[in-house]
Amino acid sequence: VQLQASGGGLVQAGDSLRLSCAASGRIFSSSVLAWFRQAPGKEREFVARIRWSSSSTYYTDSVKGRFTISRNNAKNTVYLQMNVLKPEDTAVYYCAVGSQYSSSPLFYKLWGQGTQVTVSS
């Protein structure tokens, strides 16, 4: 399975973006799909996750109420709708697949290539 992330770009504060992550192969029903982000000079940070087989989701506090993670099983794709973007959301965003419902990147073995999101003030 390979992951292809897309949808990043340069936007102004308050704008919206939708990231997509398409998987090329089969995703097991027990899998967890997640988005992480990494800003320059900082560690990779958990953003949101969703169970592939249910609508169960979880978000880091800083994005609650602004970001929404969703999936389309038929398209093998997970999305991250990002609203009311802030300059501190600027980072490279990565999608990942794991087997544990966790916020730790250690539990995610398959990663996409990342897509840059830049939010200007």
Coordinates of N, CA and C in Angstrom, one line a residue:
V1 N 0.8 -1.2 0.0 CA 0.0 0.0 0.0 C 0.9 1.2 0.0
Q2 N 0.5 2.2 -0.8 CA 1.2 3.5 -0.9 C 0.2 4.6 -0.6
L3 N 0.7 5.7 0.0 CA -0.2 6.8 0.3 C 0.3 8.0 -0.5
Q4 N -0.7 8.7 -1.0 CA -0.4 9.9 -1.8 C -1.2 11.1 -1.3
A5 N -0.5 12.0 -0.6 CA -1.2 13.2 0.0 C -1.2 14.3 -1.0
S6 N -2.3 15.1 -1.0 CA -2.4 16.3 -1.8 C -3.3 17.3 -1.2
G7 N -3.3 18.5 -1.8 CA -4.2 19.5 -1.4 C -3.6 20.7 -0.6
G8 N -2.4 20.6 -0.3 CA -1.7 21.7 0.4 C -1.6 22.9 -0.5
G9 N -1.2 24.0 0.2 CA -1.0 25.3 -0.6 C -0.8 26.4 0.3
L10 N -0.7 27.6 -0.3 CA -0.5 28.9 0.4 C -1.8 29.6 0.6
V11 N -2.3 29.8 1.8 CA -3.5 30.5 2.0 C -3.3 31.6 3.1
Q12 N -4.4 32.4 3.2 CA -4.3 33.4 4.3 C -5.0 32.9 5.5
A13 N -4.7 33.6 6.6 CA -5.4 33.2 7.9 C -6.9 33.4 7.8
G14 N -7.6 32.4 8.3 CA -9.0 32.4 8.2 C -9.6 31.5 7.0
D15 N -8.7 31.2 6.0 CA -9.1 30.4 4.9 C -9.3 29.0 5.2
S16 N -9.7 28.2 4.2 CA -9.9 26.8 4.4 C -9.1 26.0 3.3
L17 N -8.7 24.8 3.6 CA -8.1 23.9 2.7 C -8.6 22.5 3.0
R18 N -8.6 21.6 2.0 CA -9.0 20.2 2.2 C -7.8 19.4 1.7
L19 N -7.2 18.6 2.6 CA -6.2 17.7 2.2 C -6.8 16.3 1.9
S20 N -6.2 15.6 1.0 CA -6.6 14.3 0.6 C -5.4 13.3 0.7
C21 N -5.7 12.1 1.0 CA -4.7 11.1 1.1 C -5.3 9.8 0.5
A22 N -4.8 9.5 -0.7 CA -5.3 8.3 -1.4 C -4.4 7.1 -1.2
A23 N -5.0 6.0 -0.9 CA -4.2 4.8 -0.7 C -4.3 3.9 -2.0
S24 N -3.2 3.4 -2.4 CA -3.1 2.6 -3.7 C -3.5 1.2 -3.5
G25 N -3.5 0.7 -2.3 CA -3.9 -0.7 -2.1 C -4.9 -0.9 -1.0
R26 N -5.1 -2.1 -0.7 CA -6.2 -2.4 0.3 C -5.8 -1.9 1.7
I27 N -6.8 -1.3 2.4 CA -6.6 -0.9 3.8 C -7.5 -1.8 4.6
F28 N -6.8 -2.5 5.6 CA -7.6 -3.4 6.4 C -8.6 -2.7 7.3
S29 N -9.7 -3.4 7.5 CA -10.8 -2.7 8.3 C -10.3 -2.3 9.7
S30 N -9.3 -3.0 10.2 CA -8.8 -2.7 11.6 C -7.9 -1.5 11.6
S31 N -7.6 -0.9 10.5 CA -6.6 0.1 10.4 C -7.1 1.4 10.9
V32 N -6.1 2.3 11.3 CA -6.3 3.6 11.7 C -5.6 4.6 10.7
L33 N -6.3 5.6 10.3 CA -5.7 6.6 9.4 C -5.6 7.9 10.2
A34 N -4.4 8.5 10.0 CA -4.1 9.7 10.8 C -3.5 10.7 9.9
W35 N -3.6 12.0 10.4 CA -2.8 13.1 9.9 C -1.9 13.6 11.0
F36 N -0.6 13.8 10.6 CA 0.4 14.4 11.4 C 0.9 15.7 10.7
R37 N 1.6 16.5 11.4 CA 2.2 17.7 10.7 C 3.6 17.9 11.4
Q38 N 4.4 18.6 10.6 CA 5.7 18.9 11.1 C 6.1 20.3 10.6
A39 N 6.3 21.2 11.6 CA 6.8 22.5 11.2 C 8.3 22.6 11.3
P40 N 8.9 23.5 10.6 CA 10.4 23.6 10.6 C 11.0 23.7 12.0
G41 N 11.9 22.8 12.3 CA 12.6 22.8 13.6 C 11.8 22.2 14.7
K42 N 10.6 21.6 14.4 CA 9.8 21.0 15.4 C 9.6 19.5 15.1
E43 N 9.2 18.8 16.2 CA 8.9 17.4 16.0 C 7.6 17.2 15.3
R44 N 7.5 16.0 14.7 CA 6.2 15.6 14.1 C 5.1 15.6 15.1
E45 N 4.0 16.2 14.8 CA 2.9 16.4 15.7 C 1.6 15.7 15.2
F46 N 0.9 15.0 16.1 CA -0.4 14.4 15.8 C -1.4 15.5 15.5
V47 N -2.3 15.2 14.5 CA -3.3 16.2 14.3 C -4.7 15.6 14.5
A48 N -5.0 14.4 13.8 CA -6.3 13.8 13.8 C -6.2 12.4 13.4
R49 N -7.1 11.5 13.8 CA -7.1 10.1 13.4 C -8.5 9.7 13.3
I50 N -8.7 8.6 12.5 CA -10.0 8.0 12.3 C -9.9 6.5 12.0
R51 N -10.8 5.8 12.6 CA -10.8 4.3 12.3 C -11.3 4.1 10.9
W52 N -10.7 3.2 10.2 CA -11.1 2.9 8.9 C -12.5 2.2 8.8
S53 N -12.9 1.5 9.9 CA -14.1 0.8 9.9 C -15.3 1.5 10.6
S54 N -15.0 2.6 11.2 CA -16.1 3.3 11.9 C -15.9 4.8 11.7
S55 N -16.8 5.6 12.3 CA -16.7 7.0 12.3 C -16.0 7.6 13.5
S56 N -15.3 6.8 14.3 CA -14.6 7.2 15.5 C -13.4 8.1 15.1
T57 N -13.4 9.3 15.7 CA -12.3 10.3 15.4 C -11.8 10.8 16.6
Y58 N -10.6 11.4 16.5 CA -9.9 12.1 17.6 C -9.0 13.2 17.1
Y59 N -9.0 14.3 17.8 CA -8.2 15.4 17.4 C -7.3 16.0 18.5
T60 N -6.2 16.6 18.1 CA -5.4 17.3 19.0 C -6.2 18.6 19.4
D61 N -6.0 19.0 20.6 CA -6.8 20.2 21.1 C -6.7 21.4 20.2
S62 N -5.5 21.6 19.6 CA -5.4 22.9 18.9 C -6.2 23.0 17.6
V63 N -6.7 21.9 17.2 CA -7.5 21.9 15.9 C -8.9 21.5 16.1
K64 N -9.3 21.2 17.3 CA -10.7 20.8 17.6 C -11.6 22.0 17.2
G65 N -12.7 21.6 16.5 CA -13.7 22.6 16.1 C -13.3 23.3 14.8
R66 N -12.1 23.1 14.3 CA -11.6 23.8 13.1 C -11.3 22.7 12.0
F67 N -10.8 21.6 12.4 CA -10.4 20.5 11.4 C -11.4 19.4 11.5
T68 N -11.6 18.7 10.4 CA -12.5 17.5 10.4 C -11.8 16.4 9.6
I69 N -11.6 15.3 10.1 CA -11.1 14.1 9.4 C -12.3 13.3 9.0
S70 N -12.2 12.7 7.8 CA -13.2 11.9 7.2 C -12.6 10.9 6.3
R71 N -13.4 9.9 5.9 CA -12.8 8.9 5.0 C -13.9 8.5 4.0
N72 N -13.4 8.0 2.8 CA -14.3 7.5 1.8 C -13.7 6.1 1.5
N73 N -14.4 5.1 2.1 CA -13.8 3.7 1.9 C -13.8 3.3 0.5
A74 N -14.9 3.7 -0.3 CA -15.0 3.2 -1.7 C -13.8 3.8 -2.5
K75 N -13.3 5.0 -2.1 CA -12.3 5.6 -2.8 C -10.9 5.4 -2.2
N76 N -10.9 4.7 -1.1 CA -9.6 4.4 -0.3 C -8.9 5.8 0.0
T77 N -9.7 6.7 0.4 CA -9.2 8.0 0.7 C -9.6 8.6 2.0
V78 N -8.7 9.3 2.6 CA -9.0 10.0 3.9 C -8.8 11.5 3.6
Y79 N -9.6 12.3 4.3 CA -9.5 13.7 4.1 C -9.3 14.5 5.4
L80 N -8.8 15.7 5.2 CA -8.6 16.6 6.4 C -9.1 17.9 5.9
Q81 N -10.4 18.2 6.4 CA -10.9 19.6 6.1 C -10.4 20.5 7.1
M82 N -9.7 21.6 6.7 CA -9.1 22.5 7.6 C -9.8 23.9 7.4
N83 N -10.5 24.3 8.4 CA -11.1 25.6 8.4 C -10.5 26.6 9.4
V84 N -10.8 27.9 9.2 CA -10.2 28.9 10.0 C -8.7 28.7 10.3
L85 N -8.0 28.6 9.2 CA -6.6 28.3 9.3 C -5.8 29.4 10.0
K86 N -4.8 29.1 10.8 CA -4.0 30.1 11.5 C -2.5 29.9 11.1
P87 N -1.8 31.0 11.2 CA -0.3 30.9 10.8 C 0.4 29.7 11.5
E88 N 0.0 29.4 12.7 CA 0.6 28.3 13.5 C 0.2 26.9 12.9
D89 N -0.7 26.8 12.0 CA -1.0 25.6 11.3 C 0.0 25.3 10.2
T90 N 0.9 26.2 9.9 CA 1.9 26.1 8.8 C 2.8 24.9 9.1
A91 N 2.8 24.0 8.2 CA 3.6 22.7 8.4 C 3.5 21.9 7.2
V92 N 4.3 20.9 7.1 CA 4.1 19.8 6.2 C 3.2 18.8 6.8
Y93 N 2.1 18.4 6.1 CA 1.1 17.5 6.6 C 1.3 16.1 6.0
Y94 N 1.4 15.1 6.9 CA 1.6 13.7 6.5 C 0.3 12.9 6.8
C95 N 0.0 12.0 5.9 CA -1.0 11.0 6.3 C -0.3 9.7 6.6
A96 N -0.9 8.9 7.4 CA -0.3 7.7 7.8 C -1.3 6.6 8.2
V97 N -0.9 5.4 8.0 CA -1.8 4.2 8.4 C -1.1 3.4 9.5
G98 N -1.9 3.1 10.5 CA -1.4 2.3 11.6 C -2.4 1.3 12.0
S99 N -2.0 0.5 13.0 CA -2.9 -0.6 13.5 C -3.4 -0.3 14.9
Q100 N -2.8 0.8 15.5 CA -3.2 1.2 16.9 C -3.9 2.5 16.9
Y101 N -5.0 2.7 17.6 CA -5.7 3.9 17.7 C -4.9 4.9 18.7
S102 N -3.9 5.4 18.1 CA -2.9 6.1 18.9 C -2.5 7.5 18.3
S103 N -2.0 8.4 19.1 CA -1.5 9.7 18.7 C 0.0 9.6 18.4
S104 N 0.6 8.5 18.8 CA 2.1 8.5 18.6 C 2.4 8.0 17.2
P105 N 3.4 8.8 16.6 CA 3.8 8.4 15.2 C 4.5 7.0 15.2
L106 N 4.9 6.5 16.4 CA 5.6 5.2 16.4 C 4.7 4.1 16.0
F107 N 3.4 4.2 16.2 CA 2.4 3.2 15.9 C 2.0 3.2 14.4
Y108 N 2.5 4.1 13.6 CA 2.1 4.2 12.2 C 3.3 3.8 11.3
K109 N 3.1 2.8 10.5 CA 4.2 2.2 9.8 C 4.2 2.6 8.3
L110 N 3.1 3.2 7.8 CA 3.0 3.6 6.4 C 2.7 5.0 6.4
W111 N 3.6 5.8 5.6 CA 3.5 7.2 5.6 C 3.4 7.7 4.1
G112 N 2.6 8.8 3.9 CA 2.6 9.5 2.7 C 3.8 10.4 2.6
Q113 N 3.9 11.1 1.4 CA 5.1 11.9 1.2 C 5.0 13.3 1.8
G114 N 3.8 13.7 2.3 CA 3.7 15.1 2.9 C 3.2 16.1 1.8
T115 N 2.4 17.0 2.3 CA 2.0 18.2 1.5 C 2.1 19.4 2.3
Q116 N 2.7 20.5 1.7 CA 3.0 21.7 2.5 C 1.7 22.6 2.6
V117 N 1.5 23.0 3.8 CA 0.4 24.0 4.1 C 1.1 25.2 4.7
T118 N 0.9 26.3 4.1 CA 1.5 27.6 4.5 C 0.3 28.6 4.7
V119 N 0.2 29.1 5.9 CA -0.8 30.1 6.3 C -0.2 31.4 6.6
S120 N -0.5 32.4 5.8 CA 0.1 33.7 6.0 C -0.9 34.6 6.9
S121 N -0.3 35.5 7.6 CA -1.1 36.3 8.6 C -1.6 37.6 7.9

